[in-house]
Coordinates of C-alpha atoms and ligand atoms in Angstrom, one line a residue:
M18 CA -186.1 -79.6 -6.6
R19 CA -187.0 -76.0 -6.2
Y20 CA -185.0 -73.0 -7.2
I21 CA -184.9 -69.6 -5.6
S22 CA -183.7 -66.1 -6.8
T23 CA -180.4 -64.5 -5.6
R24 CA -182.5 -61.4 -4.9
G25 CA -184.9 -63.0 -2.6
Q26 CA -188.1 -61.6 -4.0
A27 CA -189.3 -63.7 -6.8
P28 CA -191.3 -66.9 -6.3
A29 CA -189.6 -70.2 -5.9
L30 CA -190.0 -72.3 -9.2
N31 CA -189.6 -75.9 -10.2
F32 CA -187.1 -77.2 -12.8
E33 CA -189.4 -76.8 -15.7
D34 CA -190.2 -73.2 -14.9
V35 CA -186.6 -72.2 -14.3
L36 CA -185.7 -73.6 -17.6
L37 CA -188.1 -71.4 -19.3
A38 CA -187.5 -68.3 -17.0
G39 CA -184.1 -66.9 -17.6
L40 CA -183.8 -64.0 -15.1
A41 CA -186.0 -64.1 -12.2
S42 CA -188.7 -61.4 -11.8
D43 CA -186.8 -59.6 -9.2
G44 CA -183.7 -59.3 -11.5
G45 CA -181.9 -62.1 -9.7
L46 CA -180.6 -65.4 -11.0
Y47 CA -182.1 -68.9 -10.0
V48 CA -180.1 -71.2 -7.9
P49 CA -181.2 -74.7 -6.3
E50 CA -182.8 -74.2 -2.9
N51 CA -180.8 -77.2 -1.6
L52 CA -177.7 -78.6 -3.4
P53 CA -177.6 -82.3 -3.5
R54 CA -174.7 -83.9 -1.9
F55 CA -173.2 -87.2 -2.8
T56 CA -171.2 -89.5 -0.6
Q57 CA -167.7 -90.6 -1.5
E58 CA -168.9 -94.2 -2.0
E59 CA -171.6 -93.0 -4.3
I60 CA -169.2 -91.0 -6.4
A61 CA -166.6 -93.8 -6.4
S62 CA -169.3 -96.2 -7.8
W63 CA -169.5 -94.1 -10.9
A64 CA -166.1 -94.8 -12.2
G65 CA -166.0 -96.0 -15.7
L66 CA -169.5 -95.0 -16.5
P67 CA -170.1 -93.7 -20.0
Y68 CA -170.5 -89.9 -20.2
H69 CA -174.3 -89.8 -20.5
E70 CA -174.8 -92.2 -17.6
L71 CA -172.6 -90.2 -15.3
A72 CA -174.5 -87.2 -16.5
F73 CA -177.8 -88.9 -15.4
R74 CA -176.5 -89.5 -11.9
V75 CA -175.1 -86.1 -11.4
M76 CA -178.0 -84.0 -12.8
R77 CA -180.9 -86.3 -11.8
P78 CA -181.6 -84.6 -8.4
F79 CA -181.9 -81.2 -10.3
V80 CA -184.7 -82.4 -12.5
T81 CA -186.6 -84.6 -10.2
G82 CA -190.3 -83.8 -10.2
S83 CA -190.1 -82.3 -13.7
I84 CA -188.6 -85.1 -16.0
P85 CA -189.2 -88.8 -15.4
D86 CA -186.0 -90.7 -15.2
A87 CA -186.5 -92.9 -18.3
D88 CA -187.1 -89.7 -20.4
F89 CA -184.1 -87.8 -19.0
K90 CA -181.8 -90.8 -19.7
K91 CA -183.0 -90.9 -23.3
I92 CA -182.4 -87.1 -23.7
L93 CA -178.8 -87.3 -22.4
E94 CA -177.9 -90.4 -24.4
E95 CA -179.0 -88.4 -27.5
T96 CA -177.3 -85.2 -26.4
Y97 CA -173.9 -86.7 -25.8
G98 CA -174.3 -89.0 -28.7
V99 CA -173.6 -86.2 -31.0
F100 CA -170.1 -85.6 -29.7
S101 CA -167.4 -86.7 -32.2
H102 CA -165.1 -88.3 -29.5
N103 CA -166.2 -91.6 -27.9
A104 CA -165.0 -90.3 -24.5
V105 CA -167.0 -87.1 -25.2
A106 CA -164.7 -85.2 -23.0
P107 CA -161.2 -86.9 -23.2
L108 CA -158.2 -85.9 -21.0
R109 CA -155.1 -85.2 -22.7
Q110 CA -151.8 -85.2 -20.7
L111 CA -149.5 -82.3 -21.1
N112 CA -146.9 -82.8 -18.5
G113 CA -146.3 -85.2 -15.6
N114 CA -149.5 -84.3 -13.6
E115 CA -151.0 -81.7 -15.9
W116 CA -154.0 -82.5 -18.1
V117 CA -156.2 -80.7 -20.5
L118 CA -159.9 -81.8 -20.5
E119 CA -160.9 -81.5 -24.1
L120 CA -164.4 -80.0 -24.1
F121 CA -164.3 -79.1 -27.9
H122 CA -165.5 -82.4 -29.6
G123 CA -169.1 -81.1 -29.8
P124 CA -170.8 -79.8 -33.1
T125 CA -169.4 -76.2 -32.8
L126 CA -165.9 -77.1 -31.3
A127 CA -166.4 -75.2 -28.0
F128 CA -167.4 -76.3 -24.5
K129 CA -170.8 -74.5 -24.9
D130 CA -172.1 -77.4 -26.8
F131 CA -172.3 -79.4 -23.5
A132 CA -174.8 -77.2 -22.2
L133 CA -176.6 -75.9 -25.4
Q134 CA -177.1 -79.4 -26.9
L135 CA -178.9 -80.4 -23.7
L136 CA -180.8 -77.1 -23.4
G137 CA -182.4 -77.3 -26.9
R138 CA -183.6 -80.9 -26.1
L139 CA -184.9 -80.1 -22.7
L140 CA -186.8 -77.1 -24.0
D141 CA -188.3 -79.1 -26.7
Y142 CA -189.3 -81.9 -24.4
V143 CA -191.0 -79.5 -21.9
L144 CA -192.7 -77.5 -24.5
E145 CA -194.0 -80.5 -26.3
K146 CA -195.6 -81.8 -23.0
R147 CA -197.1 -78.3 -22.5
G148 CA -198.2 -77.6 -26.1
E149 CA -196.3 -74.4 -26.0
R150 CA -193.9 -72.7 -28.3
V151 CA -191.1 -70.1 -27.3
V152 CA -188.9 -67.7 -29.0
I153 CA -185.2 -67.3 -28.4
V154 CA -183.5 -64.0 -29.1
G155 CA -179.8 -64.1 -28.2
A156 CA -176.8 -61.9 -28.9
T157 CA -173.4 -63.4 -29.6
S158 CA -169.9 -62.1 -30.1
G159 CA -169.0 -65.8 -31.5
D160 CA -169.3 -69.0 -29.6
T161 CA -172.7 -68.9 -27.9
G162 CA -174.6 -68.1 -31.1
S163 CA -173.4 -71.1 -33.0
A164 CA -173.6 -73.5 -30.1
A165 CA -177.3 -72.3 -29.4
I166 CA -178.2 -72.7 -33.1
E167 CA -176.8 -76.1 -33.2
G168 CA -178.6 -77.0 -30.0
C169 CA -181.9 -75.7 -31.2
K170 CA -182.0 -76.7 -35.0
H171 CA -184.1 -79.9 -34.5
C172 CA -186.5 -78.3 -32.0
E173 CA -190.1 -78.4 -33.1
N174 CA -191.3 -75.8 -30.6
V175 CA -188.4 -73.3 -30.7
D176 CA -187.7 -70.4 -33.1
I177 CA -184.3 -68.9 -32.7
F178 CA -183.0 -65.5 -33.6
I179 CA -179.2 -64.9 -33.1
L180 CA -177.9 -61.4 -33.3
H181 CA -174.2 -60.8 -34.1
P182 CA -172.4 -57.7 -34.9
H183 CA -172.1 -57.3 -38.7
N184 CA -168.6 -57.9 -40.0
R185 CA -167.2 -58.2 -36.5
V186 CA -167.1 -61.9 -35.8
S187 CA -164.6 -64.2 -37.3
E188 CA -165.3 -66.0 -40.5
V189 CA -165.3 -69.5 -38.9
Q190 CA -167.7 -68.3 -36.2
R191 CA -170.0 -66.6 -38.7
R192 CA -170.1 -69.6 -41.0
Q193 CA -170.8 -71.8 -38.1
M194 CA -174.1 -69.9 -37.5
T195 CA -175.1 -68.9 -41.0
T196 CA -174.6 -72.3 -42.8
I197 CA -177.2 -73.9 -40.5
F198 CA -180.6 -73.8 -42.3
G199 CA -184.0 -74.4 -40.9
E200 CA -187.4 -72.6 -40.9
N201 CA -186.9 -71.9 -37.1
I202 CA -183.3 -70.5 -37.5
H203 CA -182.7 -66.9 -38.1
N204 CA -179.2 -65.1 -38.2
I205 CA -179.3 -61.4 -37.9
A206 CA -176.3 -59.3 -38.6
I207 CA -176.8 -55.9 -36.8
E208 CA -175.1 -52.8 -38.1
G209 CA -173.4 -52.1 -34.7
N210 CA -171.3 -53.7 -32.1
F211 CA -171.8 -56.6 -29.7
D212 CA -173.1 -54.3 -26.9
D213 CA -175.8 -53.0 -29.3
C214 CA -176.9 -56.5 -30.0
Q215 CA -176.9 -57.3 -26.2
E216 CA -178.9 -54.1 -25.4
M217 CA -181.5 -55.1 -28.0
V218 CA -182.0 -58.5 -26.3
K219 CA -182.2 -56.9 -22.9
A220 CA -184.9 -54.6 -24.1
S221 CA -186.8 -57.4 -25.7
F222 CA -186.9 -59.3 -22.3
A223 CA -188.2 -56.1 -20.7
D224 CA -190.9 -55.5 -23.1
Q225 CA -192.2 -58.7 -24.8
S226 CA -195.4 -57.2 -26.3
F227 CA -194.0 -57.5 -29.8
L228 CA -194.0 -61.4 -29.3
K229 CA -197.8 -61.3 -29.2
G230 CA -198.0 -63.5 -26.1
T231 CA -195.2 -66.0 -27.1
R232 CA -192.6 -66.5 -24.4
L233 CA -189.0 -65.4 -24.7
V234 CA -186.4 -67.8 -23.4
A235 CA -182.8 -66.9 -22.4
V236 CA -179.8 -69.0 -23.8
N237 CA -177.0 -67.2 -22.1
S238 CA -175.5 -68.7 -19.0
I239 CA -178.0 -67.1 -16.7
N240 CA -180.1 -70.1 -17.7
W241 CA -179.6 -72.5 -14.8
A242 CA -179.8 -75.6 -17.1
R243 CA -176.5 -74.4 -18.6
I244 CA -174.7 -74.3 -15.3
M245 CA -176.2 -77.7 -14.4
A246 CA -174.8 -79.5 -17.5
Q247 CA -171.3 -78.1 -16.9
I248 CA -171.1 -79.7 -13.5
V249 CA -170.9 -83.1 -15.0
Y250 CA -167.4 -82.9 -16.6
Y251 CA -165.8 -81.9 -13.3
F252 CA -167.0 -85.3 -11.9
H253 CA -165.9 -87.1 -15.2
A254 CA -162.4 -85.7 -15.2
A255 CA -161.8 -86.4 -11.5
L256 CA -163.1 -89.9 -11.7
Q257 CA -160.6 -90.6 -14.4
L258 CA -157.7 -89.2 -12.3
G259 CA -158.4 -91.2 -9.1
G260 CA -161.1 -89.2 -7.6
P261 CA -162.9 -89.2 -5.3
A262 CA -160.2 -91.0 -3.3
R263 CA -157.7 -88.4 -4.5
S264 CA -158.3 -84.7 -4.8
V265 CA -157.9 -82.9 -8.1
S266 CA -157.5 -79.2 -9.1
F267 CA -159.0 -77.4 -12.1
S268 CA -157.9 -74.2 -13.9
V269 CA -160.8 -72.6 -15.9
P270 CA -160.7 -69.9 -18.7
T271 CA -163.3 -67.6 -17.3
G272 CA -165.5 -64.9 -18.7
N273 CA -169.1 -64.9 -17.4
F274 CA -168.2 -67.2 -14.4
G275 CA -170.5 -69.8 -15.6
D276 CA -168.1 -72.6 -16.2
I277 CA -166.1 -72.2 -13.0
F278 CA -169.2 -71.8 -11.0
A279 CA -170.3 -75.3 -12.0
G280 CA -166.9 -76.4 -10.6
Y281 CA -167.7 -74.7 -7.4
L282 CA -171.0 -76.4 -7.2
A283 CA -169.3 -79.9 -8.0
R284 CA -167.1 -79.3 -5.0
N285 CA -170.2 -78.5 -2.8
M286 CA -171.8 -81.6 -4.1
G287 CA -169.0 -83.7 -2.5
L288 CA -166.3 -83.9 -5.2
P289 CA -162.9 -83.5 -3.6
I290 CA -161.5 -80.5 -5.6
N291 CA -158.2 -79.0 -4.2
Q292 CA -157.8 -75.7 -6.2
L293 CA -160.2 -73.9 -8.5
I294 CA -158.4 -71.3 -10.5
V295 CA -160.0 -68.3 -12.2
A296 CA -158.1 -67.7 -15.3
T297 CA -159.0 -64.3 -17.1
N298 CA -157.7 -62.4 -20.0
R299 CA -157.0 -58.6 -19.7
N300 CA -160.7 -58.2 -19.0
D301 CA -160.0 -59.1 -15.5
I302 CA -162.8 -57.8 -13.1
L303 CA -162.7 -61.3 -11.4
H304 CA -159.0 -61.3 -10.8
R305 CA -159.2 -57.8 -9.4
F306 CA -161.9 -58.9 -6.9
M307 CA -160.1 -62.0 -5.9
S308 CA -156.7 -60.3 -5.5
G309 CA -158.0 -56.9 -4.2
N310 CA -161.7 -57.0 -3.1
Q311 CA -162.7 -54.6 -5.7
Y312 CA -165.6 -55.4 -8.0
V313 CA -165.4 -52.6 -10.5
K314 CA -166.4 -52.2 -14.0
E315 CA -163.5 -51.1 -16.4
T316 CA -163.4 -50.4 -20.1
L317 CA -163.9 -53.5 -22.5
H318 CA -160.6 -54.6 -24.3
A319 CA -160.6 -56.6 -27.5
T320 CA -158.2 -59.7 -27.0
L321 CA -157.1 -62.7 -28.7
S322 CA -159.5 -64.6 -26.6
P323 CA -162.6 -63.0 -27.5
S324 CA -165.0 -65.5 -25.7
M325 CA -163.8 -64.0 -22.5
D326 CA -164.1 -60.4 -23.3
I327 CA -166.6 -59.2 -20.7
M328 CA -166.7 -56.3 -18.5
V329 CA -169.0 -57.8 -15.9
S330 CA -169.5 -61.6 -15.1
S331 CA -173.1 -62.2 -14.7
N332 CA -172.9 -65.5 -12.8
F333 CA -170.7 -64.0 -10.2
E334 CA -174.0 -62.9 -8.5
R335 CA -174.6 -66.6 -7.8
L336 CA -171.4 -66.8 -5.9
L337 CA -172.0 -63.6 -4.0
F338 CA -175.4 -65.0 -2.9
D339 CA -173.6 -68.0 -1.1
L340 CA -170.9 -65.7 0.3
H341 CA -173.6 -63.5 2.0
G342 CA -175.2 -66.4 3.7
R343 CA -178.0 -66.6 0.8
N344 CA -179.3 -63.2 1.9
G345 CA -181.2 -61.9 -1.1
V346 CA -181.7 -58.4 0.3
A347 CA -177.9 -58.0 0.7
I348 CA -177.4 -59.1 -2.9
A349 CA -180.2 -56.7 -4.2
G350 CA -178.3 -53.9 -2.5
L351 CA -174.9 -54.8 -3.9
M352 CA -176.3 -55.1 -7.4
D353 CA -178.0 -51.8 -7.0
T354 CA -174.8 -50.1 -6.1
F355 CA -173.1 -51.8 -8.9
K356 CA -175.8 -50.6 -11.3
Q357 CA -175.5 -47.0 -10.2
G358 CA -172.0 -47.1 -11.6
G359 CA -170.0 -47.7 -8.4
G360 CA -168.1 -50.9 -7.9
F361 CA -168.2 -52.5 -4.6
S362 CA -166.1 -54.4 -2.1
V363 CA -167.5 -57.0 0.3
E364 CA -166.8 -57.5 4.0
Q365 CA -163.4 -58.7 4.8
E366 CA -164.5 -62.1 6.1
R367 CA -166.6 -62.8 3.0
W368 CA -163.7 -61.8 0.8
T369 CA -161.3 -64.1 2.9
E370 CA -163.8 -66.9 2.2
A371 CA -163.8 -66.2 -1.5
R372 CA -160.0 -66.4 -1.5
K373 CA -160.1 -69.7 0.2
L374 CA -162.4 -71.1 -2.6
F375 CA -160.6 -69.6 -5.6
D376 CA -157.2 -68.6 -6.9
S377 CA -157.0 -66.4 -9.8
L378 CA -154.7 -64.9 -12.5
A379 CA -155.1 -62.4 -15.5
V380 CA -153.2 -63.1 -18.6
D381 CA -152.5 -60.8 -21.4
D382 CA -152.3 -61.4 -25.2
A383 CA -148.5 -61.7 -25.2
Q384 CA -148.5 -64.2 -22.4
T385 CA -151.3 -66.1 -24.2
C386 CA -149.1 -66.4 -27.4
E387 CA -146.1 -67.4 -25.4
T388 CA -147.9 -70.2 -23.7
I389 CA -149.3 -71.5 -27.0
A390 CA -145.8 -71.5 -28.4
E391 CA -144.3 -73.1 -25.2
V392 CA -146.8 -75.9 -25.0
F393 CA -146.5 -76.6 -28.7
E394 CA -142.6 -76.8 -28.3
Q395 CA -143.0 -79.0 -25.1
T396 CA -145.7 -81.4 -26.3
G397 CA -146.7 -80.9 -29.9
E398 CA -150.2 -79.9 -28.6
L399 CA -151.8 -76.9 -30.1
L400 CA -153.8 -74.9 -27.7
D401 CA -156.6 -72.5 -28.4
P402 CA -155.9 -69.0 -26.7
H403 CA -158.7 -69.5 -24.1
T404 CA -157.2 -72.8 -23.1
A405 CA -153.8 -71.2 -23.1
I406 CA -154.9 -68.8 -20.5
G407 CA -156.0 -71.7 -18.4
V408 CA -152.6 -73.4 -18.7
K409 CA -150.6 -70.3 -17.8
A410 CA -152.8 -69.7 -14.7
A411 CA -152.5 -73.3 -13.7
R412 CA -148.8 -73.2 -14.0
E413 CA -148.4 -69.8 -12.0
C414 CA -151.1 -70.7 -9.3
R415 CA -150.4 -74.4 -8.7
R416 CA -149.8 -75.1 -5.1
S417 CA -149.0 -78.9 -5.2
L418 CA -147.4 -80.9 -7.9
D419 CA -148.8 -84.1 -6.3
I420 CA -152.3 -83.1 -7.0
P421 CA -153.5 -83.6 -10.8
M422 CA -154.0 -80.2 -12.4
V423 CA -156.9 -80.3 -15.1
I424 CA -157.1 -77.3 -17.4
L425 CA -160.5 -77.0 -19.1
G426 CA -159.9 -77.0 -22.9
T427 CA -162.7 -74.7 -23.8
A428 CA -162.4 -74.4 -27.6
H429 CA -160.6 -76.1 -30.6
P430 CA -157.7 -74.0 -32.0
V431 CA -159.0 -73.9 -35.4
K432 CA -161.7 -71.5 -34.2
F433 CA -159.0 -68.8 -33.3
P434 CA -156.5 -68.8 -36.0
E435 CA -155.3 -65.2 -35.3
A436 CA -153.9 -66.2 -31.9
V437 CA -152.3 -69.3 -33.2
E438 CA -150.6 -67.3 -36.0
K439 CA -149.3 -64.7 -33.7
A440 CA -147.8 -67.4 -31.4
G441 CA -145.7 -68.3 -34.4
V442 CA -146.5 -72.0 -34.3
G443 CA -145.8 -73.6 -37.7
K444 CA -148.6 -76.0 -37.9
A445 CA -151.4 -75.8 -40.3
L446 CA -154.9 -75.6 -38.8
E447 CA -157.4 -78.1 -40.1
L448 CA -161.1 -78.2 -39.5
P449 CA -162.4 -81.4 -38.2
A450 CA -164.1 -83.8 -40.7
H451 CA -167.7 -82.7 -40.0
L452 CA -166.7 -79.1 -40.8
S453 CA -164.2 -79.6 -43.5
D454 CA -166.5 -78.0 -46.3
L455 CA -167.5 -75.0 -44.1
F456 CA -166.0 -72.4 -46.4
E457 CA -167.8 -73.8 -49.3
R458 CA -171.3 -73.9 -47.9
D459 CA -174.0 -71.5 -48.6
E460 CA -174.8 -68.8 -46.0
R461 CA -178.2 -67.4 -44.9
C462 CA -178.2 -64.2 -42.8
T463 CA -180.4 -61.0 -42.7
V464 CA -178.5 -57.6 -42.1
L465 CA -180.7 -55.2 -40.1
P466 CA -179.9 -51.6 -39.0
N467 CA -179.0 -51.0 -35.4
D468 CA -182.6 -50.3 -34.6
L469 CA -184.7 -52.3 -32.0
K470 CA -187.9 -51.7 -33.7
A471 CA -186.6 -53.1 -37.0
V472 CA -185.3 -56.2 -35.1
Q473 CA -188.5 -56.8 -33.2
A474 CA -190.6 -56.4 -36.3
F475 CA -188.5 -59.1 -38.0
V476 CA -188.9 -61.4 -35.1
S477 CA -192.7 -61.1 -35.0
Q478 CA -192.8 -61.5 -38.8
H479 CA -190.9 -64.8 -38.7
G480 CA -191.3 -66.1 -35.2
N481 CA -193.6 -69.0 -36.0
R482 CA -191.4 -71.3 -38.2
G483 CA -190.8 -68.5 -40.6
K484 CA -194.2 -67.3 -40.5
P485 CA -195.8 -64.3 -38.4
L486 CA -196.5 -65.0 -34.8
Ligands
LIG24 C1 -167.7 -68.8 -23.1 C2 -166.3 -69.3 -23.2 C3 -165.4 -69.0 -22.1 C4 -165.9 -68.5 -20.8 O1 -166.9 -69.2 -20.1 P1 -167.8 -68.6 -19.0 O2 -168.7 -69.6 -18.6 O3 -168.4 -67.4 -19.5 O4 -166.9 -68.1 -17.8 C5 -164.1 -69.4 -22.2 N1 -163.6 -70.0 -23.4 C6 -164.4 -70.2 -24.4 C7 -163.8 -70.8 -25.6 C8 -165.7 -69.9 -24.5 O5 -166.5 -70.0 -25.5

């Protein structure tokens, strides 16, 4: 499989190089040159497969030529073997034909484990083969950092540095990062906000001389391998609900547009999906585009669903590329306009096409709490605030009661106690067994000033399993 850039100027790469690339050299994002397409018979024959075997069948075309089948199978069995539920991604029924796909049974209790557990193993496999090492520098406001650290903690060939804003992530989220020890794991608390952290990561990608020749790898959702891993659970859910003979709908709590883009790809690969609903919080750039053809940056609002607090959805560029007939020059132009501070609209027919593909809704904090309370009352299920946004959007946007509606359950409620408390649900939140002593564990973290040079000096002093690069 070859991958091309959404801006049309960077060289096409194979899977292995895309895994290590992050952004393309022209500033674009990599997408498969040709998407695999499965027949209905083929998809139907996968019913009842264990998760890792289904994952092998869905993802195999994407890695062909880079990873031999036997090795890929082994990696997948290991990856999904660490999940604490036998079904890996169980479906839980809320109402008649309404389901939550529980994607929070991985080590850090959020769906990001599905991709980052795999990414860490793939990186280590490819690097071992090449005899190379890489450094990861990532910024997090919460979920990504812990999932990336958990995913890379056993990697022999990866050193990981995660920047989080000092005193501005929740205690559960901080502890999920700082209580994991390893000579290749480095938590850095920056005396600044999340944007400061993200700017430092961007600047480090732009000028990597401080790494003395070691390569920097991206772990945010611009990395293709993350999107790829998320395609699998759309197939998994649909197969359990009568697919592919029957069509299924999905409602997806959305921030960077990575998770729902994977659903869009699943549909293009042959899975019958009826509705794909983009559910956002008050940071609603995607909803504003879908409802009014305006892709315009607005100020960032802190909400009760912090993992969806974004101003711009980086993976949206991948959809725009398809909407524009895969014309990289057109995308480079749009992104340039956007960068100059302007927003943009797309031509009417392209926007109409987008509206055929997706429905959308923005849900505010008050509605989020109402939904948590409502669902708890109706079913006894406690939703996390991100999942609650998905449920609210599913209920508002649903077109047919005959078609099963699956809401992606993106996090465990224990990660976001503030929203659960505000919802007034009188149920104590308990950490799952593997995290029950989280609040007693020792923490390891370095506090650094909001200063790029200081951070880069720290990375180059510790980037080789704690030793200088
Ligand atoms: C990251 C995250 C999201 C948003 O996913 P995107 O792929 O960025 O759209 C939603 N919910 C939770 C809990 C998350 O951690």
